[in-house]
Short mmCIF file of C-alpha atoms (C1' of nucleotides) in Angstrom, two decimals:
data_model
loop_
_atom_site.label_atom_id
_atom_site.label_comp_id
_atom_site.label_asym_id
_atom_site.label_seq_id
_atom_site.Cartn_x
_atom_site.Cartn_y
_atom_site.Cartn_z
CA MET Z 167 -18.81 26.15 14.88
CA SER Z 168 -18.70 26.26 11.20
CA VAL Z 169 -20.20 23.66 9.09
CA VAL Z 170 -16.88 22.41 7.89
CA ASP Z 171 -15.58 22.37 11.22
CA ALA Z 172 -18.31 20.07 12.55
CA ALA Z 173 -18.04 17.99 9.61
CA ALA Z 174 -14.21 17.50 10.18
CA SER Z 175 -14.91 16.49 13.72
CA VAL Z 176 -17.73 14.08 12.77
CA PHE Z 177 -15.79 12.54 9.81
CA CYS Z 178 -12.80 11.82 12.18
CA ARG Z 179 -14.93 10.41 14.82
CA GLU Z 180 -17.25 8.21 12.66
CA GLY Z 181 -15.38 7.86 9.48
CA TYR Z 182 -16.75 8.80 6.19
CA ALA Z 183 -19.23 6.03 5.80
CA GLY Z 184 -20.16 6.21 9.45
CA ALA Z 185 -20.75 10.00 9.56
CA ASN Z 186 -24.44 11.13 8.76
CA ILE Z 187 -25.42 14.65 7.86
CA ASP Z 188 -27.89 14.89 10.61
CA LEU Z 189 -25.11 14.59 13.14
CA ILE Z 190 -22.86 17.08 11.37
CA SER Z 191 -25.78 19.61 11.18
CA ALA Z 192 -26.65 19.10 14.82
CA GLU Z 193 -22.91 19.53 15.65
CA ALA Z 194 -22.69 22.66 13.50
CA GLY Z 195 -25.96 24.06 15.08
CA VAL Z 196 -27.72 24.49 11.63
CA SER Z 197 -30.38 22.64 9.90
CA ARG Z 198 -29.62 19.64 7.65
CA GLN Z 199 -31.07 21.64 4.72
CA THR Z 200 -28.38 24.22 5.14
CA VAL Z 201 -25.49 21.80 5.01
CA TYR Z 202 -26.93 20.57 1.66
CA ASN Z 203 -27.39 24.17 0.52
CA HIS Z 204 -23.66 24.95 1.26
CA HIS Z 205 -22.05 21.85 0.14
CA GLY Z 206 -24.58 20.01 -2.16
CA ASP Z 207 -23.17 16.63 -1.46
CA LYS Z 208 -21.71 14.45 1.33
CA ARG Z 209 -18.66 13.63 -0.98
CA ASN Z 210 -18.34 17.40 -1.64
CA LEU Z 211 -18.44 18.31 1.96
CA PHE Z 212 -15.76 15.82 2.63
CA VAL Z 213 -13.54 17.26 0.02
CA ALA Z 214 -14.00 20.66 1.47
CA VAL Z 215 -13.06 19.39 4.86
CA VAL Z 216 -9.93 17.71 3.60
CA ARG Z 217 -8.90 20.92 1.53
CA ASP Z 218 -9.50 22.96 4.70
CA LEU Z 219 -7.53 20.94 6.91
CA THR Z 220 -4.54 20.46 4.33
CA GLU Z 221 -4.32 24.27 4.08
CA ARG Z 222 -4.52 25.09 7.52
CA CYS Z 223 -1.96 22.29 8.59
CA ASN Z 224 0.68 23.23 5.93
CA ALA Z 225 0.35 26.96 7.03
CA GLY Z 226 0.96 26.04 10.56
CA ILE Z 227 3.92 23.82 9.75
CA PHE Z 228 5.52 26.43 7.66
CA ALA Z 229 4.85 29.00 10.21
CA THR Z 230 6.45 26.74 12.85
CA ILE Z 231 9.44 25.90 10.63
CA ALA Z 232 10.01 29.46 10.29
CA THR Z 233 10.86 29.41 14.11
CA PHE Z 234 13.68 26.82 13.55
CA PRO Z 235 16.70 27.95 15.58
CA ASP Z 236 19.10 29.15 12.78
CA GLN Z 237 21.59 30.61 15.24
CA PRO Z 238 21.08 28.50 18.28
CA ALA Z 239 22.44 29.72 21.66
CA ASP Z 240 21.96 26.35 23.44
CA LEU Z 241 21.53 23.89 20.50
CA GLU Z 242 19.96 21.16 22.52
CA ALA Z 243 17.62 23.39 24.29
CA ASP Z 244 16.58 25.22 21.07
CA LEU Z 245 16.06 22.08 19.17
CA ILE Z 246 13.92 20.61 22.02
CA ALA Z 247 11.88 23.81 22.15
CA PHE Z 248 11.38 23.60 18.28
CA ALA Z 249 10.45 20.14 18.48
CA VAL Z 250 7.79 20.77 21.19
CA ARG Z 251 6.41 23.73 19.09
CA MET Z 252 6.21 21.31 16.20
CA ASN Z 253 4.21 18.89 18.16
CA ARG Z 254 1.86 21.38 19.78
CA ASN Z 255 1.16 23.49 16.81
CA CYS Z 256 1.17 21.14 13.99
CA ILE Z 257 0.81 17.33 14.90
CA CYS Z 258 -1.18 17.38 18.31
CA ASN Z 259 -3.52 20.23 17.55
CA ARG Z 260 -7.02 19.84 16.26
CA ASP Z 261 -6.29 20.06 12.55
CA GLY Z 262 -3.11 18.00 12.77
CA ARG Z 263 -4.94 14.97 14.40
CA PHE Z 264 -7.97 15.40 12.30
CA LEU Z 265 -6.03 15.38 8.87
CA ARG Z 266 -3.80 12.45 9.98
CA LYS Z 267 -6.83 10.34 10.87
CA LEU Z 268 -8.57 11.20 7.67
CA ILE Z 269 -5.47 10.37 5.79
CA GLN Z 270 -4.98 7.01 7.37
CA ALA Z 271 -8.85 6.13 7.32
CA GLU Z 272 -9.83 7.23 3.79
CA GLY Z 273 -6.47 7.89 2.08
CA GLU Z 274 -6.54 4.50 0.02
CA ARG Z 275 -10.08 5.18 -1.13
CA TYR Z 276 -9.65 8.81 -2.32
CA PRO Z 277 -6.12 8.80 -3.54
CA GLU Z 278 -6.57 11.93 -5.66
CA LEU Z 279 -7.96 13.80 -2.88
CA PHE Z 280 -4.83 13.36 -0.71
CA ALA Z 281 -2.33 13.62 -3.65
CA GLU Z 282 -2.24 17.33 -3.14
CA TRP Z 283 -1.51 16.99 0.45
CA ARG Z 284 1.19 14.41 -0.30
CA GLU Z 285 2.89 16.78 -2.51
CA GLN Z 286 2.44 20.06 -0.74
CA GLY Z 287 2.43 18.54 2.82
CA PRO Z 288 5.29 16.18 3.60
CA GLY Z 289 7.12 16.98 0.30
CA ARG Z 290 7.53 20.57 1.03
CA THR Z 291 7.70 20.37 4.67
CA TRP Z 292 10.43 17.88 4.73
CA SER Z 293 12.46 19.76 2.24
CA ALA Z 294 12.10 22.96 4.23
CA LEU Z 295 13.21 21.26 7.43
CA ALA Z 296 16.03 19.78 5.59
CA ALA Z 297 17.34 22.98 4.54
CA ARG Z 298 17.35 24.35 8.01
CA PHE Z 299 19.19 21.54 9.02
CA ALA Z 300 21.62 21.93 6.23
CA ARG Z 301 22.20 25.45 7.23
CA LEU Z 302 23.00 24.34 10.84
CA ALA Z 303 25.47 21.78 9.34
CA PHE Z 304 26.98 24.55 7.22
CA ALA Z 305 27.24 26.79 10.02
CA GLY Z 306 29.31 24.08 11.86
CA HIS Z 307 26.67 23.12 14.34
CA LEU Z 308 26.01 19.72 13.11
CA SER Z 309 27.84 17.00 11.05
CA ILE Z 310 24.99 15.83 8.71
CA GLY Z 311 25.49 13.47 5.65
CA ASP Z 312 22.07 13.75 3.94
CA PRO Z 313 19.93 16.63 5.40
CA ASP Z 314 16.73 14.97 4.05
CA VAL Z 315 17.39 11.91 5.97
CA ALA Z 316 18.42 13.82 8.92
CA ALA Z 317 15.16 15.94 8.83
CA ARG Z 318 13.04 12.77 8.62
CA GLN Z 319 14.91 11.05 11.46
CA PHE Z 320 14.58 14.16 13.49
CA LEU Z 321 10.95 14.10 13.26
CA ALA Z 322 10.90 10.30 13.89
CA LEU Z 323 12.90 10.56 16.91
CA VAL Z 324 11.18 13.45 18.45
CA ASN Z 325 7.83 11.56 18.12
CA ALA Z 326 9.15 8.22 19.04
CA GLU Z 327 7.52 8.06 22.34
CA LEU Z 328 4.21 9.37 21.23
CA GLN Z 329 3.52 6.79 18.46
CA ILE Z 330 0.97 4.78 20.48
CA THR Z 331 -0.88 7.70 21.78
CA PHE Z 332 -1.06 8.92 18.00
CA MET Z 333 -2.19 5.58 16.83
CA LEU Z 334 -5.07 5.43 19.22
CA GLY Z 335 -6.04 9.00 18.34
CA GLY Z 336 -5.09 10.34 21.78
CA ILE Z 337 -3.67 13.57 22.79
CA PRO Z 338 -0.29 13.52 24.54
CA THR Z 339 0.17 15.53 27.67
CA GLU Z 340 2.56 18.42 27.49
CA GLU Z 341 4.89 16.51 29.79
CA GLU Z 342 4.89 13.56 27.38
CA VAL Z 343 5.59 15.83 24.50
CA LEU Z 344 8.50 17.50 26.31
CA ARG Z 345 9.88 14.03 27.34
CA SER Z 346 9.75 12.57 23.98
CA ALA Z 347 11.29 15.70 22.43
CA THR Z 348 14.14 15.63 24.91
CA ASN Z 349 14.95 12.11 24.51
CA GLY Z 350 14.67 12.42 20.82
CA VAL Z 351 16.77 15.54 20.59
CA ARG Z 352 19.47 14.14 22.78
CA THR Z 353 19.83 11.00 20.53
CA PHE Z 354 19.69 13.08 17.50
CA LEU Z 355 22.58 15.35 18.83
CA ALA Z 356 24.49 12.33 19.95
CA ALA Z 357 24.35 11.06 16.31
CA PHE Z 358 24.65 14.43 14.56
CA ALA Z 359 26.56 16.81 16.82
CA ARG Z 360 29.61 18.13 15.25
CA LYS Z 361 32.38 16.18 16.51
CA LYS Z 362 35.44 13.98 15.52
CA SER Z 363 35.21 12.33 12.11
CA PRO Z 364 35.02 8.55 12.19
CA ALA Z 365 38.69 8.44 12.62
CA GLY Z 366 38.69 10.46 15.90
CA LYS Z 367 40.31 13.84 15.88
CA GLN Z 368 38.72 15.55 18.67
CA ALA Z 369 39.81 18.92 19.52
CA ALA Z 370 39.84 20.72 16.25
CA LEU Z 371 37.94 23.92 15.53
CA VAL Z 372 36.71 24.88 18.86
CA HIS Z 373 36.71 28.60 18.35
CA ALA Z 374 33.13 29.30 19.60
CA MET P 259 -10.06 -17.57 2.16
CA SER P 260 -11.43 -17.94 5.70
CA VAL P 261 -14.34 -15.73 6.71
CA VAL P 262 -12.35 -13.96 9.25
CA ASP P 263 -9.72 -13.31 6.74
CA ALA P 264 -12.08 -11.87 4.25
CA ALA P 265 -13.62 -9.81 6.96
CA ALA P 266 -10.34 -8.36 7.93
CA SER P 267 -9.65 -7.36 4.50
CA VAL P 268 -13.11 -5.62 4.04
CA PHE P 269 -13.18 -3.93 7.49
CA CYS P 270 -9.69 -2.59 6.64
CA ARG P 271 -10.64 -1.40 3.16
CA GLU P 272 -13.97 0.03 3.91
CA GLY P 273 -14.00 0.92 7.59
CA TYR P 274 -16.34 -0.76 10.04
CA ALA P 275 -19.22 1.29 9.09
CA GLY P 276 -18.70 0.83 5.44
CA ALA P 277 -18.10 -2.81 5.41
CA ASN P 278 -21.05 -4.89 4.54
CA ILE P 279 -21.71 -8.43 5.31
CA ASP P 280 -22.48 -9.18 1.60
CA LEU P 281 -19.09 -8.05 0.53
CA ILE P 282 -17.45 -9.99 3.25
CA SER P 283 -19.29 -13.28 2.49
CA ALA P 284 -18.65 -12.56 -1.36
CA GLU P 285 -15.09 -12.24 -0.66
CA ALA P 286 -14.88 -15.30 1.50
CA GLY P 287 -16.64 -17.20 -1.01
CA VAL P 288 -19.50 -18.34 1.32
CA SER P 289 -23.18 -17.26 1.56
CA ARG P 290 -24.16 -14.42 3.76
CA GLN P 291 -26.10 -16.74 5.99
CA THR P 292 -22.92 -18.82 6.75
CA VAL P 293 -21.27 -15.76 8.07
CA TYR P 294 -24.24 -15.04 10.45
CA ASN P 295 -24.12 -18.72 11.29
CA HIS P 296 -20.59 -18.50 12.30
CA HIS P 297 -20.21 -15.12 14.01
CA GLY P 298 -23.76 -14.12 14.70
CA ASP P 299 -23.24 -10.38 14.44
CA LYS P 300 -21.28 -7.80 12.55
CA ARG P 301 -19.97 -6.47 15.83
CA ASN P 302 -18.99 -10.01 16.98
CA LEU P 303 -17.30 -10.70 13.64
CA PHE P 304 -15.22 -7.52 13.99
CA VAL P 305 -14.17 -8.56 17.56
CA ALA P 306 -12.94 -12.04 16.09
CA VAL P 307 -10.95 -10.19 13.43
CA VAL P 308 -9.28 -7.84 15.85
CA ARG P 309 -8.42 -10.91 18.14
CA ASP P 310 -7.19 -12.98 15.29
CA LEU P 311 -5.05 -10.20 14.19
CA THR P 312 -3.66 -9.10 17.40
CA GLU P 313 -2.62 -12.74 18.04
CA ARG P 314 -0.89 -13.44 15.05
CA CYS P 315 0.91 -10.10 15.08
CA ASN P 316 2.07 -10.56 18.46
CA ALA P 317 3.36 -14.07 17.67
CA GLY P 318 5.10 -12.68 14.55
CA ILE P 319 6.77 -9.84 16.45
CA PHE P 320 8.00 -12.10 19.30
CA ALA P 321 9.26 -14.69 16.72
CA THR P 322 11.18 -12.02 15.09
CA ILE P 323 12.49 -10.41 18.35
CA ALA P 324 13.74 -13.81 19.02
CA THR P 325 16.15 -13.26 16.09
CA PHE P 326 17.83 -10.33 17.57
CA PRO P 327 21.64 -10.30 17.23
CA ASP P 328 22.63 -11.09 20.67
CA GLN P 329 26.30 -11.83 19.58
CA PRO P 330 26.73 -9.66 16.67
CA ALA P 331 29.54 -10.37 14.25
CA ASP P 332 29.01 -7.09 12.52
CA LEU P 333 26.69 -5.06 14.66
CA GLU P 334 25.59 -2.67 11.90
CA ALA P 335 24.83 -5.33 9.27
CA ASP P 336 23.11 -7.60 11.96
CA LEU P 337 20.87 -4.58 13.07
CA ILE P 338 20.00 -3.65 9.69
CA ALA P 339 19.05 -7.32 8.87
CA PHE P 340 16.97 -7.45 12.03
CA ALA P 341 15.37 -4.29 11.19
CA VAL P 342 14.39 -5.37 7.87
CA ARG P 343 13.07 -8.71 9.37
CA MET P 344 10.94 -6.72 11.62
CA ASN P 345 9.52 -4.68 8.86
CA ARG P 346 8.82 -7.55 6.53
CA ASN P 347 7.48 -10.04 9.14
CA CYS P 348 5.49 -7.73 11.37
CA ILE P 349 4.81 -4.14 10.08
CA CYS P 350 4.67 -4.45 6.33
CA ASN P 351 2.91 -7.89 6.11
CA ARG P 352 -0.79 -8.29 5.75
CA ASP P 353 -1.58 -8.78 9.46
CA GLY P 354 0.38 -5.79 10.55
CA ARG P 355 -0.96 -3.42 8.01
CA PHE P 356 -4.45 -4.53 8.74
CA LEU P 357 -4.12 -4.26 12.59
CA ARG P 358 -2.51 -0.91 12.39
CA LYS P 359 -5.28 0.49 10.19
CA LEU P 360 -8.04 -1.00 12.40
CA ILE P 361 -6.55 0.44 15.45
CA GLN P 362 -6.13 3.83 13.79
CA ALA P 363 -9.72 3.95 12.59
CA GLU P 364 -11.62 2.27 15.10
CA GLY P 365 -9.42 2.29 18.35
CA GLU P 366 -11.23 5.35 19.68
CA ARG P 367 -14.62 3.92 19.24
CA TYR P 368 -13.85 0.47 20.69
CA PRO P 369 -11.22 1.29 23.28
CA GLU P 370 -11.93 -1.96 25.33
CA LEU P 371 -11.42 -3.95 22.27
CA PHE P 372 -7.91 -2.60 21.85
CA ALA P 373 -6.95 -2.63 25.39
CA GLU P 374 -5.78 -6.07 25.14
CA TRP P 375 -3.49 -5.13 22.05
CA ARG P 376 -2.17 -1.98 23.86
CA GLU P 377 -0.93 -4.18 26.77
CA GLN P 378 0.20 -7.33 25.05
CA GLY P 379 1.33 -5.64 21.84
CA PRO P 380 3.48 -2.56 22.33
CA GLY P 381 3.91 -3.00 26.08
CA ARG P 382 5.54 -6.43 25.99
CA THR P 383 7.09 -5.96 22.64
CA TRP P 384 9.03 -2.84 23.61
CA SER P 385 10.09 -4.43 26.84
CA ALA P 386 11.38 -7.54 25.11
CA LEU P 387 13.23 -5.37 22.48
CA ALA P 388 14.42 -3.10 25.35
CA ALA P 389 15.97 -6.17 27.13
CA ARG P 390 17.87 -7.21 23.92
CA PHE P 391 19.34 -3.75 23.65
CA ALA P 392 20.25 -3.82 27.39
CA ARG P 393 22.06 -7.11 26.86
CA LEU P 394 23.97 -5.60 23.88
CA ALA P 395 24.96 -2.69 26.14
CA PHE P 396 25.82 -4.95 28.90
CA ALA P 397 28.10 -7.00 26.61
CA GLY P 398 29.83 -3.75 25.78
CA HIS P 399 28.64 -3.35 22.13
CA LEU P 400 26.30 -0.25 22.98
CA SER P 401 26.30 2.65 25.21
CA ILE P 402 22.77 3.16 26.36
CA GLY P 403 21.20 5.25 28.84
CA ASP P 404 17.58 3.91 29.08
CA PRO P 405 17.05 0.78 27.09
CA ASP P 406 13.39 1.41 26.76
CA VAL P 407 13.85 4.85 25.21
CA ALA P 408 16.55 3.24 23.05
CA ALA P 409 14.26 0.49 21.86
CA ARG P 410 11.48 3.06 20.91
CA GLN P 411 14.07 5.20 19.07
CA PHE P 412 15.51 2.13 17.12
CA LEU P 413 11.97 1.51 15.85
CA ALA P 414 11.24 4.98 15.08
CA LEU P 415 14.65 5.62 13.26
CA VAL P 416 14.34 2.31 11.23
CA ASN P 417 10.81 3.32 10.11
CA ALA P 418 11.47 7.09 9.64
CA GLU P 419 11.49 6.94 5.80
CA LEU P 420 8.25 4.78 5.67
CA GLN P 421 5.95 6.95 7.54
CA ILE P 422 4.19 8.37 4.58
CA THR P 423 3.79 4.95 2.74
CA PHE P 424 2.30 3.67 6.13
CA MET P 425 0.07 6.55 6.55
CA LEU P 426 -1.46 5.96 3.16
CA GLY P 427 -1.82 2.31 3.70
CA GLY P 428 0.71 1.46 1.08
CA ILE P 429 3.42 -1.23 1.01
CA PRO P 430 6.88 -0.03 0.77
CA THR P 431 9.27 -1.77 -1.60
CA GLU P 432 11.96 -3.98 -0.44
CA GLU P 433 14.42 -1.35 -1.48
CA GLU P 434 12.73 1.38 0.52
CA VAL P 435 12.62 -0.96 3.55
CA LEU P 436 16.43 -1.69 3.21
CA ARG P 437 17.16 1.98 2.79
CA SER P 438 15.21 3.14 5.80
CA ALA P 439 16.55 0.31 7.90
CA THR P 440 20.23 1.13 6.76
CA ASN P 441 19.79 4.93 7.44
CA GLY P 442 17.98 4.32 10.60
CA VAL P 443 20.66 1.89 12.08
CA ARG P 444 23.52 4.14 10.95
CA THR P 445 21.99 7.01 12.93
CA PHE P 446 21.13 4.78 15.88
CA LEU P 447 24.78 3.50 16.11
CA ALA P 448 26.20 6.97 15.64
CA ALA P 449 24.17 7.71 18.77
CA PHE P 450 24.75 4.65 20.94
CA ALA P 451 27.72 2.91 19.63
CA ARG P 452 30.03 2.39 22.68
CA LYS P 453 32.26 5.24 22.83
CA LYS P 454 33.51 7.85 25.39
CA SER P 455 31.27 9.00 28.01
CA PRO P 456 30.12 12.62 27.86
CA ALA P 457 33.34 13.65 29.68
CA GLY P 458 35.53 11.98 27.23
CA LYS P 459 37.57 9.02 28.53
CA GLN P 460 38.21 7.06 25.48
CA ALA P 461 40.47 4.13 25.73
CA ALA P 462 38.93 2.41 28.83
CA LEU P 463 37.78 -1.20 28.93
CA VAL P 464 38.70 -2.29 25.47
CA HIS P 465 39.19 -6.02 26.41
CA ALA P 466 37.08 -7.63 23.73
"C1'" DA I 118 -40.06 49.23 7.30
"C1'" DC I 119 -39.89 46.33 3.40
"C1'" DA I 120 -38.24 43.10 0.22
"C1'" DA I 121 -35.07 39.66 -0.83
"C1'" DA I 122 -32.34 36.13 0.38
"C1'" DT I 123 -31.24 32.71 3.59
"C1'" DT I 124 -32.51 29.26 7.03
"C1'" DT I 125 -35.64 26.13 9.01
"C1'" DA I 126 -38.55 21.95 10.09
"C1'" DG I 127 -40.77 18.39 8.27
"C1'" DA I 128 -42.16 15.11 5.22
"C1'" DC I 129 -41.01 12.05 1.64
"C1'" DA I 130 -39.07 8.56 -1.91
"C1'" DG I 131 -35.44 5.72 -3.03
"C1'" DC I 132 -31.98 3.10 -1.55
"C1'" DC I 133 -29.07 0.22 1.20
"C1'" DT I 134 -27.99 -2.80 5.20
"C1'" DT I 135 -28.81 -5.66 9.02
"C1'" DG I 136 -30.24 -9.70 10.79
"C1'" DT I 137 -34.02 -13.46 10.60
"C1'" DC I 138 -36.49 -17.23 8.62
"C1'" DC I 139 -37.02 -21.21 5.57
"C1'" DA I 140 -37.01 -24.61 2.18
"C1'" DA I 141 -33.78 -26.87 -0.83
"C1'" DT I 142 -29.39 -28.52 -1.50
"C1'" DT I 143 -24.86 -30.17 -0.52
"C1'" DC I 144 -21.49 -32.42 2.26
"C1'" DG I 145 -19.29 -35.47 5.46
"C1'" DT I 146 -19.48 -39.79 7.63
"C1'" DC I 147 -20.77 -44.21 8.50
"C1'" DG S 201 -26.50 -45.43 -0.19
"C1'" DA S 202 -28.17 -43.11 3.87
"C1'" DC S 203 -28.60 -40.05 7.36
"C1'" DG S 204 -27.52 -35.80 10.03
"C1'" DA S 205 -25.20 -31.57 9.79
"C1'" DA S 206 -24.00 -27.64 7.44
"C1'" DT S 207 -24.45 -24.52 3.72
"C1'" DT S 208 -27.22 -22.15 0.24
"C1'" DG S 209 -30.06 -18.61 -1.96
"C1'" DG S 210 -33.64 -16.03 -1.57
"C1'" DA S 211 -37.37 -13.59 0.46
"C1'" DC S 212 -38.34 -10.54 4.26
"C1'" DA S 213 -39.23 -6.74 7.79
"C1'" DA S 214 -37.28 -2.99 10.33
"C1'" DG S 215 -34.54 0.68 10.35
"C1'" DG S 216 -31.19 4.10 8.82
"C1'" DC S 217 -29.19 7.48 5.42
"C1'" DT S 218 -29.24 10.51 1.43
"C1'" DG S 219 -30.83 13.87 -1.16
"C1'" DT S 220 -35.06 16.61 -2.68
"C1'" DC S 221 -39.10 19.26 -1.94
"C1'" DT S 222 -42.05 22.83 0.21
"C1'" DA S 223 -44.04 26.24 2.99
"C1'" DA S 224 -43.04 28.80 6.92
"C1'" DA S 225 -40.01 31.55 9.57
"C1'" DT S 226 -35.99 34.39 10.08
"C1'" DT S 227 -32.42 37.28 8.97
"C1'" DT S 228 -30.22 40.62 5.98
"C1'" DG S 229 -29.53 44.74 3.23
"C1'" DT S 230 -31.35 49.23 2.22
#
DNA sequence: ACAAATTTAGACAGCCTTGTCCAATTCGTC
DNA sequence: GACGAATTGGACAAGGCTGTCTAAATTTGT
């Protein structure tokens, strides 16, 4: 395990103040001196960890968003599968859990450190996802007012049942992820599936 | 400020490991010795803080759930107002923010400490809220499959836009809370408002 | 095989923190 | 005002952590 990876693990488990270099070097399988040689400083090492996690997480998120179902065969099934991928590859995986925990624990103390994440992470991520939903709406698969709102609500719904697990730093089972995603997507589609306008015209435009 | 309150503040700001008794006693306006006289131990003081926060938060949540609109005049407006109350009184207030942060930061390290919270907090809370939604459904105001799922999704939707702010420990503005609640409730109602069953019988049972 | 670069173990000073002890002071109550 | 209880400030030992230093060992490149 690389030094930065070990450091990420220890920082997350023990918090910045509680982490000590001996633990990190032991977990990385190198001597303490090597840690100092490479990163000079505890603070510096922490910065490297955050950068590393931010980068990998963003890459993972964008890679996953690229698999968004633009031409869905079965909209519900495709969105559920997408939600499950999102969870597995971006939110529940090692990097996602670690970054989330570091942001929660140290975000207030090092605002400048996470400013980069704030802009490049959620900012771009949500925009990208919103664009995909807008495209689905444009293609007639959904009826969406504000795509940004819809994207945020999609993520919120799909993770609704995993909140406590996340809060306690746990890892939901595959089954929990699937259940939460299924329930979330069904509600999402109940709200946004293309259907009558508020007035209630039902049978228009069924030319699929 | 009481010792426990000051300790809560410092533990949240600095984390358990980073908090030191001098800071706490200074913030509480007492001598360090007094802190030790009252609570004996750093660990002990931390336990007292968690108990205190858990208790007050649960009380607040149940008091707020008691204001759930059972006989709504305007369902959307009433649910939005309820959601705003929930946020303001339980989630964004001092106790809510502090407890959340402590759970996130130290929940893994002291599982037995937060087990009580886990059972009495989210467990009972969500059941209580689910019961209220079930009642609304029974009275014909909503069309809900699983009230527990609906309750969790309600909370998730209503907070969908506040996630990042919460993650970074910030306090959303009154306006942000209202906006998130409004968007969330609208989507919730779009999904759960009483209307045709999946098959499509529309005009049944309108005897309000 | 050899030289340079890197890694290692250990010792070390400096600092901070916890938790205890104690004498002096303040406070609450009668 | 007087007495007991609580609070205070300060000193203190014990221990932990950071970051540096050094000399030996190991790896790497050629």
